[in-house]
Coordinates of C-alpha atoms and ligand atoms in Angstrom, one line a residue:
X1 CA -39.5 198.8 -45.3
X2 CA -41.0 197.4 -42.3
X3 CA -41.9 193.6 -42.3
X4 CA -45.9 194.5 -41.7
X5 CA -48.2 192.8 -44.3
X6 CA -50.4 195.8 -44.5
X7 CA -47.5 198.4 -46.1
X8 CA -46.7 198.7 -49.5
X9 CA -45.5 201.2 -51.6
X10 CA -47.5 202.3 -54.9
X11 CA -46.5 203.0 -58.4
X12 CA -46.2 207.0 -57.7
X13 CA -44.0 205.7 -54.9
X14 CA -46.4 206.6 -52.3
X15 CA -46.4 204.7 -48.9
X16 CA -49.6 202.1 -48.5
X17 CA -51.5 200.7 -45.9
X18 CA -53.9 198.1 -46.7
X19 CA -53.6 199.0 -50.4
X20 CA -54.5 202.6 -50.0
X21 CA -52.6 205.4 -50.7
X22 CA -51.8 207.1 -47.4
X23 CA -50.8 210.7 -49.0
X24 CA -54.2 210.3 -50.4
X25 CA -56.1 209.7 -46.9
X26 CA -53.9 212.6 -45.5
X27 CA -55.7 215.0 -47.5
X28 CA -59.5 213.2 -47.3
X29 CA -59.0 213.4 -43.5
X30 CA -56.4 215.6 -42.3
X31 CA -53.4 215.3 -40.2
X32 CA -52.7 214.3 -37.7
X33 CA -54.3 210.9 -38.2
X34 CA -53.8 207.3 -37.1
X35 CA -54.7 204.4 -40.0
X36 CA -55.5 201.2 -39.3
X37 CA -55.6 198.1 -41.5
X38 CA -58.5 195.9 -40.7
X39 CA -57.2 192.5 -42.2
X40 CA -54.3 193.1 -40.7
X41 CA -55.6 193.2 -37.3
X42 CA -58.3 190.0 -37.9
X43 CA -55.3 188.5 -39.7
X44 CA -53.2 188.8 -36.3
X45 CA -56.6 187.6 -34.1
X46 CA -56.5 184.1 -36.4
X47 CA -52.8 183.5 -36.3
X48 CA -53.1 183.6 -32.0
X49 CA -56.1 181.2 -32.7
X50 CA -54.7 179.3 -34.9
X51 CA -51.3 178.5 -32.7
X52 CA -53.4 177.3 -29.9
X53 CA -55.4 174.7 -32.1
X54 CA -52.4 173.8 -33.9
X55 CA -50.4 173.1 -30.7
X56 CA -52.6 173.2 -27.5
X57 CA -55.7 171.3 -29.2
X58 CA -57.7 174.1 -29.2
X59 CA -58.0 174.3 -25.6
X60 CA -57.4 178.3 -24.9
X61 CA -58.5 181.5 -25.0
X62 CA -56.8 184.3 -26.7
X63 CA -57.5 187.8 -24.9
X64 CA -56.9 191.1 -26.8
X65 CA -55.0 193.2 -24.3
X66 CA -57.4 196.1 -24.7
X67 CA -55.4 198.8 -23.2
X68 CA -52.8 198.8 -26.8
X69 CA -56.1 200.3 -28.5
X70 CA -59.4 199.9 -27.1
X71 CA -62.8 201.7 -28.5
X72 CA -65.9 199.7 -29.7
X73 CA -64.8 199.1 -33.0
X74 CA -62.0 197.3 -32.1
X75 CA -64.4 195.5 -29.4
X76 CA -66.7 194.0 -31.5
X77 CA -63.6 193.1 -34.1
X78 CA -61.9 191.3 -31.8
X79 CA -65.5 189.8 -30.5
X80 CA -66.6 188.8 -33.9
X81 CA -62.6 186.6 -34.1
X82 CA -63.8 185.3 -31.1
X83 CA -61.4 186.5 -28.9
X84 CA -61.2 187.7 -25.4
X85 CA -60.8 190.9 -24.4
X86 CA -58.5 192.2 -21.4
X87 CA -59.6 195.2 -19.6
X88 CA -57.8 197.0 -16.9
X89 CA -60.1 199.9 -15.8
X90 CA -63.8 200.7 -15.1
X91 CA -63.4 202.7 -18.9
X92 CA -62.5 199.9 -20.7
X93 CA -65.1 197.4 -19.4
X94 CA -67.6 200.1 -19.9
X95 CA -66.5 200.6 -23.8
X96 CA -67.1 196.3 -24.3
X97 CA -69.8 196.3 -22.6
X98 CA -71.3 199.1 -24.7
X99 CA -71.1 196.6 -27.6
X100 CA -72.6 193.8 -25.4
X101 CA -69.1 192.1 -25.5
X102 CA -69.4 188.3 -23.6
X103 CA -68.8 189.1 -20.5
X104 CA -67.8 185.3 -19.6
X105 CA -64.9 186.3 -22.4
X106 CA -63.7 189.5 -20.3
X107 CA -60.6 189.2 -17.9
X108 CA -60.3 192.4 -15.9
X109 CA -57.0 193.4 -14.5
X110 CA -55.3 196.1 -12.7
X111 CA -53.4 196.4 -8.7
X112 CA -55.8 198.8 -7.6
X113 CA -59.6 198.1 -9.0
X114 CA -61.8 200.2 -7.0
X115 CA -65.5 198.9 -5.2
X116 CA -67.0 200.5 -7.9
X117 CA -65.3 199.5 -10.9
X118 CA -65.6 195.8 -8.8
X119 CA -69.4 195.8 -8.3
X120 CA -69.6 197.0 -12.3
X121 CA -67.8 193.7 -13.1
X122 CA -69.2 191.6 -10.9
X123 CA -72.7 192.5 -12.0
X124 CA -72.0 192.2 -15.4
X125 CA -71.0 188.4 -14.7
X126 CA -67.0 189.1 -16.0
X127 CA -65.3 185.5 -16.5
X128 CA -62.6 185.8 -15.0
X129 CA -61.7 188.8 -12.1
X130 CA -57.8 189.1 -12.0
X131 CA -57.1 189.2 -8.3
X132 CA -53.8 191.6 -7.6
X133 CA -54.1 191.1 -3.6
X134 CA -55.5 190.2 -0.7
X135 CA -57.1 193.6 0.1
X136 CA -58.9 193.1 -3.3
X137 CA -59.7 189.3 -2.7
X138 CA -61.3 190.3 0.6
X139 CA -63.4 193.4 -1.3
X140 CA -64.2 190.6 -3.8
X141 CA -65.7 188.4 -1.5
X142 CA -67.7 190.5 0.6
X143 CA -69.0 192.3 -2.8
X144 CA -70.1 189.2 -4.3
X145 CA -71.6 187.8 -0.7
X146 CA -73.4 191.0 -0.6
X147 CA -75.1 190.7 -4.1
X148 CA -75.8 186.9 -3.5
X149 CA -73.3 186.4 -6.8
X150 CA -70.1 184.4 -7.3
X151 CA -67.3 186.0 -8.4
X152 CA -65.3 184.0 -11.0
X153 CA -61.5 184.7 -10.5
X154 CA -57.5 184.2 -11.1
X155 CA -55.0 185.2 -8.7
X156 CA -52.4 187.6 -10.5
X157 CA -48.8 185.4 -9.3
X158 CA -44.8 186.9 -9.6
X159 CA -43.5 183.9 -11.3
X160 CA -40.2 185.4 -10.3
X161 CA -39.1 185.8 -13.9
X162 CA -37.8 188.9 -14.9
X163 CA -38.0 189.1 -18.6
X164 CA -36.7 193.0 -19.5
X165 CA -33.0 192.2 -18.5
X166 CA -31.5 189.9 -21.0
X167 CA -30.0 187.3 -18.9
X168 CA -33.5 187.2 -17.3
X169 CA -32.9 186.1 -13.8
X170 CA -35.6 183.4 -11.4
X171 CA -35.8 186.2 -8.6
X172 CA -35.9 189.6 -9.8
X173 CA -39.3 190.6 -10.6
X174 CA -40.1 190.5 -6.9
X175 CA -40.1 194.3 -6.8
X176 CA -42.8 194.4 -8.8
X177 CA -46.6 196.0 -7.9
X178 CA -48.3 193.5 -9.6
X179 CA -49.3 190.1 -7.9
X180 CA -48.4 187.9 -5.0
X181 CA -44.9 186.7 -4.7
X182 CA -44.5 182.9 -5.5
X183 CA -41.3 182.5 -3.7
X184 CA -42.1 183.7 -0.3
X185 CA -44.9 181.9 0.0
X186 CA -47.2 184.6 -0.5
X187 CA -48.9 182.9 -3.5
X188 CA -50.0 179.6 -1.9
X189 CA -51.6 181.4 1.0
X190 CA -53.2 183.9 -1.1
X191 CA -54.5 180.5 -3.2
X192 CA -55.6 178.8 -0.1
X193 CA -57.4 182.2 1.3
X194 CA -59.2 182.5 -1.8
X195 CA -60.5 178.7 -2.1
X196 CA -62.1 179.2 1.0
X197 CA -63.1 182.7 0.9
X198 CA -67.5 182.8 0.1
X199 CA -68.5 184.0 -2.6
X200 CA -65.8 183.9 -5.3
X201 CA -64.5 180.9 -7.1
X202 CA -60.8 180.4 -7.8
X203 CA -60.7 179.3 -11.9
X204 CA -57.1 179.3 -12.0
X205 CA -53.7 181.8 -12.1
X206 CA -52.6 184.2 -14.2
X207 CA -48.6 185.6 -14.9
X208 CA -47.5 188.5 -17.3
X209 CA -44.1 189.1 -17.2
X210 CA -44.1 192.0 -19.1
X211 CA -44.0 194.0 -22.7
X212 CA -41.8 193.7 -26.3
X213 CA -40.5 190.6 -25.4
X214 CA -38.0 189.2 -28.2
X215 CA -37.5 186.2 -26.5
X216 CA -39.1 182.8 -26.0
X217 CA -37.3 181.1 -22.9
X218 CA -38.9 183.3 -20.6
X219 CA -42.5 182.3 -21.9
X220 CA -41.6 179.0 -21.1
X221 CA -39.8 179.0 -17.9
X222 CA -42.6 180.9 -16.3
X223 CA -45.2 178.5 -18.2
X224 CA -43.1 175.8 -16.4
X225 CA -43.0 177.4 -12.7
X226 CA -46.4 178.3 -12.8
X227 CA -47.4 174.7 -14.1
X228 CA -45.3 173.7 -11.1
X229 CA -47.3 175.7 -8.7
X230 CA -50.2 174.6 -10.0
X231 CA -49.3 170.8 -9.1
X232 CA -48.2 172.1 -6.0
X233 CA -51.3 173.6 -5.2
X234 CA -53.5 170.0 -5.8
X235 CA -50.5 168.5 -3.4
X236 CA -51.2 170.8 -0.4
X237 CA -55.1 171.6 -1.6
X238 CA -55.9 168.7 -3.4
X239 CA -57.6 171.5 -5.3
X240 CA -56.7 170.9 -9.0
X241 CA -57.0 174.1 -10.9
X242 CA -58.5 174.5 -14.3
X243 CA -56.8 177.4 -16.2
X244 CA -53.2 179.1 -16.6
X245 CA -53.4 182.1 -17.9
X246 CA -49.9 183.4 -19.4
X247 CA -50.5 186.7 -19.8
X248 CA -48.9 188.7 -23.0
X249 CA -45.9 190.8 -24.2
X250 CA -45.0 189.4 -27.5
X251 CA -42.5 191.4 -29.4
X252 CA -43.4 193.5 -32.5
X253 CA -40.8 195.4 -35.6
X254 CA -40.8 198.8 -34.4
X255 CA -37.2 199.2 -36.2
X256 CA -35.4 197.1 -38.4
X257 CA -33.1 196.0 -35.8
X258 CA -36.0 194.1 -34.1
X259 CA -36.3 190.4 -35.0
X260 CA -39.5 189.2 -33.1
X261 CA -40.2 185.3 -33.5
X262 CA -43.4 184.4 -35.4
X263 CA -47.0 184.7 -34.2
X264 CA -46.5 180.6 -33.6
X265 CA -43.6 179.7 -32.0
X266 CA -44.4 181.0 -28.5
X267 CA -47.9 178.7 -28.6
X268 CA -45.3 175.7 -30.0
X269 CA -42.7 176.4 -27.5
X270 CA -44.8 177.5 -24.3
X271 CA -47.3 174.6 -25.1
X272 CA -44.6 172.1 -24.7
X273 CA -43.2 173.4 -21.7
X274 CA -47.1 173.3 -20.1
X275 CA -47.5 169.4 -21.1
X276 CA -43.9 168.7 -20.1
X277 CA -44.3 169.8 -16.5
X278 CA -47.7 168.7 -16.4
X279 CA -46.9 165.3 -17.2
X280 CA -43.7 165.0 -14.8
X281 CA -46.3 166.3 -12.1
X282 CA -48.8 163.8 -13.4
X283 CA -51.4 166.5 -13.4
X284 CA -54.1 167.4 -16.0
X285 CA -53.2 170.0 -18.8
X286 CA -54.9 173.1 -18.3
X287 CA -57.0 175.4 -19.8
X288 CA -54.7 178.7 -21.1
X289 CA -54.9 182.0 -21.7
X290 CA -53.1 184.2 -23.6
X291 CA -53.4 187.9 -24.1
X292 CA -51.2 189.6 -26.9
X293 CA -52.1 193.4 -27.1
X294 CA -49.5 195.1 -28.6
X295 CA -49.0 192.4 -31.5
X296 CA -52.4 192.6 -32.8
X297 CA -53.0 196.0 -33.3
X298 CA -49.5 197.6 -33.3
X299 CA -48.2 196.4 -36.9
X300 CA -51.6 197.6 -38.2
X301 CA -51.4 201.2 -37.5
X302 CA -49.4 204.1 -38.6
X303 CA -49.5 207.6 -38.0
X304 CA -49.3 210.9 -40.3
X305 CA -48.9 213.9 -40.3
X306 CA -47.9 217.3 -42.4
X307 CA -44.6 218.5 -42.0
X308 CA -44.3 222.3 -41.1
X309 CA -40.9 223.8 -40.6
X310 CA -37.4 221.7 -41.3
X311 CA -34.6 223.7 -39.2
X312 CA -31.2 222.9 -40.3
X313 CA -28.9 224.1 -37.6
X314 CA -25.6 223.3 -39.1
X315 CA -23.2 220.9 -37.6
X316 CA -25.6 220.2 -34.7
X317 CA -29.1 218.6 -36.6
X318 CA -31.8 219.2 -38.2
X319 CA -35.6 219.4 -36.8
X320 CA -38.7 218.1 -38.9
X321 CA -41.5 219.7 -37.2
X322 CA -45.2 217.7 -37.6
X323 CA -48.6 219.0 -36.9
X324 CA -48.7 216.5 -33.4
X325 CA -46.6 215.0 -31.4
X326 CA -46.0 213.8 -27.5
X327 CA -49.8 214.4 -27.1
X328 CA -50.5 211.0 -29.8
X329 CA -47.5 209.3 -29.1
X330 CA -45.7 209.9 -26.0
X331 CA -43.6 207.1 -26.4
X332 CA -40.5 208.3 -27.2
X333 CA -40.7 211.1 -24.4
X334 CA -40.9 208.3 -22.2
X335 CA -39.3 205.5 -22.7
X336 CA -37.2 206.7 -26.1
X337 CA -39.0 204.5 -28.2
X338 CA -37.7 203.7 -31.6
X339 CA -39.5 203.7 -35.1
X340 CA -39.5 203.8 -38.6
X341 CA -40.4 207.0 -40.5
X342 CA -40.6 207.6 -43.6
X343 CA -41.8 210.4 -46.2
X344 CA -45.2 209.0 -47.8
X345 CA -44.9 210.5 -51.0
X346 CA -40.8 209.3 -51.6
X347 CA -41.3 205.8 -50.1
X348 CA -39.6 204.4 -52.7
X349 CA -36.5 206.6 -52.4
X350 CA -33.0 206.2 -50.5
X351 CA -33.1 208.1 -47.1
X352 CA -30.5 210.2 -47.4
X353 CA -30.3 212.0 -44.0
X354 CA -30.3 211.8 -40.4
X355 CA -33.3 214.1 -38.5
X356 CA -34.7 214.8 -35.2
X357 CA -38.6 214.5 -35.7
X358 CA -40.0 217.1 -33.2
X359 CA -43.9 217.5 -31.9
X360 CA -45.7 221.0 -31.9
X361 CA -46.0 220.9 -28.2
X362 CA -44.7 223.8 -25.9
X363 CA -41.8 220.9 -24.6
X364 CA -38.3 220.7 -25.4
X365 CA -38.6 217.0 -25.0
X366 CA -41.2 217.1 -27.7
X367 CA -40.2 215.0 -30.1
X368 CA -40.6 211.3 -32.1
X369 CA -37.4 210.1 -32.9
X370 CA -33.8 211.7 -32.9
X371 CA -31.1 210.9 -35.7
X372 CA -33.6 208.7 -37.4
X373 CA -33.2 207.9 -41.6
X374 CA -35.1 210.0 -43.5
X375 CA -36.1 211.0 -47.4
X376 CA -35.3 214.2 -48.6
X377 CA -38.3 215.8 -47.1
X378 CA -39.8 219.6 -47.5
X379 CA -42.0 221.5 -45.6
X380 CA -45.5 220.6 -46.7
X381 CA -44.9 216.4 -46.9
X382 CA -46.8 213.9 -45.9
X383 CA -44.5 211.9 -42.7
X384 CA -46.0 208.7 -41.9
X385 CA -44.8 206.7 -38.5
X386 CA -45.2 202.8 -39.1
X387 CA -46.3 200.5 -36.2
X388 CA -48.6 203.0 -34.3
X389 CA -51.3 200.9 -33.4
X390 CA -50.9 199.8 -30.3
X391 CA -49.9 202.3 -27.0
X392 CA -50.4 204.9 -29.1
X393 CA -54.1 205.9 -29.4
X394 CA -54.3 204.6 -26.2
X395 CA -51.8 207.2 -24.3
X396 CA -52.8 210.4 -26.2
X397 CA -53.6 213.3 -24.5
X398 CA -54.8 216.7 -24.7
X399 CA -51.5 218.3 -23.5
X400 CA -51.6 222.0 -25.0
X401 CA -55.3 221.9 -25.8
X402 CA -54.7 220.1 -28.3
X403 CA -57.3 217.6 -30.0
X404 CA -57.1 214.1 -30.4
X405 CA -56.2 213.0 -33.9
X406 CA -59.2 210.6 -35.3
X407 CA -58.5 207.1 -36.1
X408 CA -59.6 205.5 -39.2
X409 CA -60.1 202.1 -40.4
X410 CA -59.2 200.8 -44.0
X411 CA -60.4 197.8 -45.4
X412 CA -59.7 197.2 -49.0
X413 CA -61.3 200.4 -50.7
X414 CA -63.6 200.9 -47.6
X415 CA -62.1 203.4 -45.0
X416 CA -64.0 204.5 -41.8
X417 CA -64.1 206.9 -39.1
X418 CA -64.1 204.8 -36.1
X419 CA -62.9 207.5 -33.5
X420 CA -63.8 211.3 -34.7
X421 CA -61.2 213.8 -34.1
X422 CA -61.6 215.8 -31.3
X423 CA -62.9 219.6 -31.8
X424 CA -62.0 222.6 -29.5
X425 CA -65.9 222.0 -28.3
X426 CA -65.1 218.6 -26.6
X427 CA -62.2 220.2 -25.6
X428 CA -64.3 222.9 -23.1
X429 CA -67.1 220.5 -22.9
X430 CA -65.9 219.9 -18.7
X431 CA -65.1 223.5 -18.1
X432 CA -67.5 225.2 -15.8
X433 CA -67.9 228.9 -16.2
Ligands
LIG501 C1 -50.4 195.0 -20.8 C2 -50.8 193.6 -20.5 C3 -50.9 192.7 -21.5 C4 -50.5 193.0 -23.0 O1 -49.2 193.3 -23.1 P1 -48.6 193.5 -24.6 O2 -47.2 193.8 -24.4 O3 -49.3 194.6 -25.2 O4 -48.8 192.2 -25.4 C5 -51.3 191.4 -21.2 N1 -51.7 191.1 -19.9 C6 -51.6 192.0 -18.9 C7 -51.9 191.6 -17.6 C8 -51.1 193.2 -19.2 O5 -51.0 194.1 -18.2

């Protein structure tokens, strides 16, 4: 199948998530519908954990990169494994602070936070303030001046790693929007600005060098160069910062073909990189961050839906209409996105075909997968997409007028609600007459 603990097949050879039978959850709740495997998720919290006491003596924080899935039941989750939470936009602090998340536990990010969303995090006392550039470090200062508060922030740095190309190369992710560039000297002035600017105080830096990441040598070359800019900072500051925070973008099994490394060897191998340079710079260990989103919550969900028409049009391929679509996952519409399908009621059965999975939206483009390996599969069946859960939930939209699928949680033979689907009321609720 798929190498996610939480899938199984049953003895009626129906698909399973967390042990429950996913044709059966179709029909309590209706398609489409996302499922979500609790342990699965707290499982993935505690291996992160677990790899930084193991190999960085404990000393590090991991954050939940809350834009793969946020909504308060996966808040307070994550806040009951003790995690951090990432949050990226005035919505997502709002939705963990509605479930009174730590606030000195919250790192907020994004290139372009506005005053408001600024003030809101200020205000709430957020740890750590992810500073994108020196319009916002300026804001940032006079905000937190203005209030009589400190803000407590990172400054967002372009290691100059670019980690989507194979061959990743030192300088090629200086066309990015995010951060300030470390080789043109950007960075240092941006550090020295901000250790004297009133008002905020500089905890440390942060890097993220981007998503579904297979390998581990980029992880620890930009742990390296930013450990190195960190030593270089106490040399021309004598400022010595506290924390690194190395940002997220571990690689999960969409398909068979991908082979991510375990939960633990990028703590192993990124730790040793961090004490390596640290020690040739003679220069404390820091404090470090991490922030998987996509690997905690992404193997723990799948979606489903009912199967409506199958269109054979011979010698060219064969459509499997489903009840949603681009509007719940518009993944593969934009950036062809691979998964796994798979018929929930014939999981145990040889796919014997090629399809083209297509959504119900008014889009040619419309559609989930093309030539992908499927059962035999009729109209009326039960498809189930595995490793939904992150980017998924998150990205849906109401294209069409159509309503958000609900999500629910499964936890042994408890299942709940924890986002309702959307009616055609909510859907009008904004319209003025
Ligand atoms: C998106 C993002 C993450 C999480 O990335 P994943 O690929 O989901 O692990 C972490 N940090 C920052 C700054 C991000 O923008």
């Amino acid at each position: 199948m798929l190498n996610a603990r939480c899938l199984g097949v049953n003895a009626a050879g129906h698909l399973t998530i967390g042990g429950r039978d996913t044709v059966e959850l179709a029909q309590t709740y209706g398609t489409p519908l996302y499922v979500m495997d609790e342990n699965e998720i707290r499982g993935n919290c505690r291996s992160y954990r677990q790899s930084i006491d193991k190999y960085y003596g404990g000393r590090g924080l991991v954050a939940y990169a809350s834009k793969a899935f946020n909504c308060k039941a996966i808040c307070r989750i994550v806040m009951e494994e003790g995690l951090g939470l990432d949050v990226v936009s005035g919505g997502e602090l709002y939705t963990a602070m509605s479930v009174g998340f730590p606030a000195d536990r919250i790192i907020f990010h994004g290139n372009n936070k506005s005053p408001d969303e600024l003030a809101m995090a200020i205000s709430y006392g957020v740890g750590r303030i992810v500073v994108d550039n020196i319009v916002e470090l300026h804001l940032i200062s006079q905000l937190a001046k203005s209030k009589k508060e400190t803000a407590h922030i990172m400054l967002r740095i372009k290691p100059g790693i670019d980690a989507h190309t194979h061959n990743f190369v030192r300088t090629g992710q200086i066309d990015s929007k995010f951060g300030f560039a470390l080789e043109t000297g950007e960075a240092m002035e941006a550090v020295k600005t901000a250790l004297a600017a009133p008002g905020v105080e500089l905890r440390g830096l942060h890097c993220h060098i981007g998503s579904q990441i297979f390998d581990v040598e980029p992880f620890e070359l930009a742990a390296q160069v930013m450990a190195d800019f960190m030593a270089d900072i106490r040399d021309q500051t004598g400022v010595a910062l506290a924390e690194l925070n190395l940002g997220g973008g571990f690689g999960i099994c969409y398909t068979s073909d991908n082979d991510p490394p375990a939960y633990d060897s990028y703590m192993e191998r990124v730790s040793q990189a961090v004490k390596k340079t640290c020690q040739q710079r003679k220069m404390e260990t820091p404090f470090i961050l991490i922030e998987p989103g996509r690997s905690i919550v992404g193997p723990a969900g799948i979606t489903l839906y009912r199967v409506g028409a199958v269109k054979e049009i011979p010698g060219v391929r064969t459509y499997v209409s489903v009840d949603g679509g681009m509007t719940d996952n518009p993944r593969y519409i934009l950036y062809q996105s691979q998964y796994t399908f798979t018929v929930a009621s014939r999981a145990a059965d040889a796919k014997v075909q090629g399809v083209t999975v297509a959504g119900k939206c008014c889009e040619s483009g419309d559609l989930l997968g093309e030539n992908v390996p499927l059962q035999e599969v009729h109209p009326g069946d039960i498809l189930a997409v595995l490793a939904t859960g992150a980017y998924n939930y998150s990205m849906a939209s109401n294209y069409n007028r159509s309503c958000r699928p609900p999500v629910v949680l499964v936890n042994g033979q408890a299942a709940r609600v924890i986002i309702r689907r959307e009616t055609y009321e909510d859907l009008i609720r904004n319209d003025e007459e």
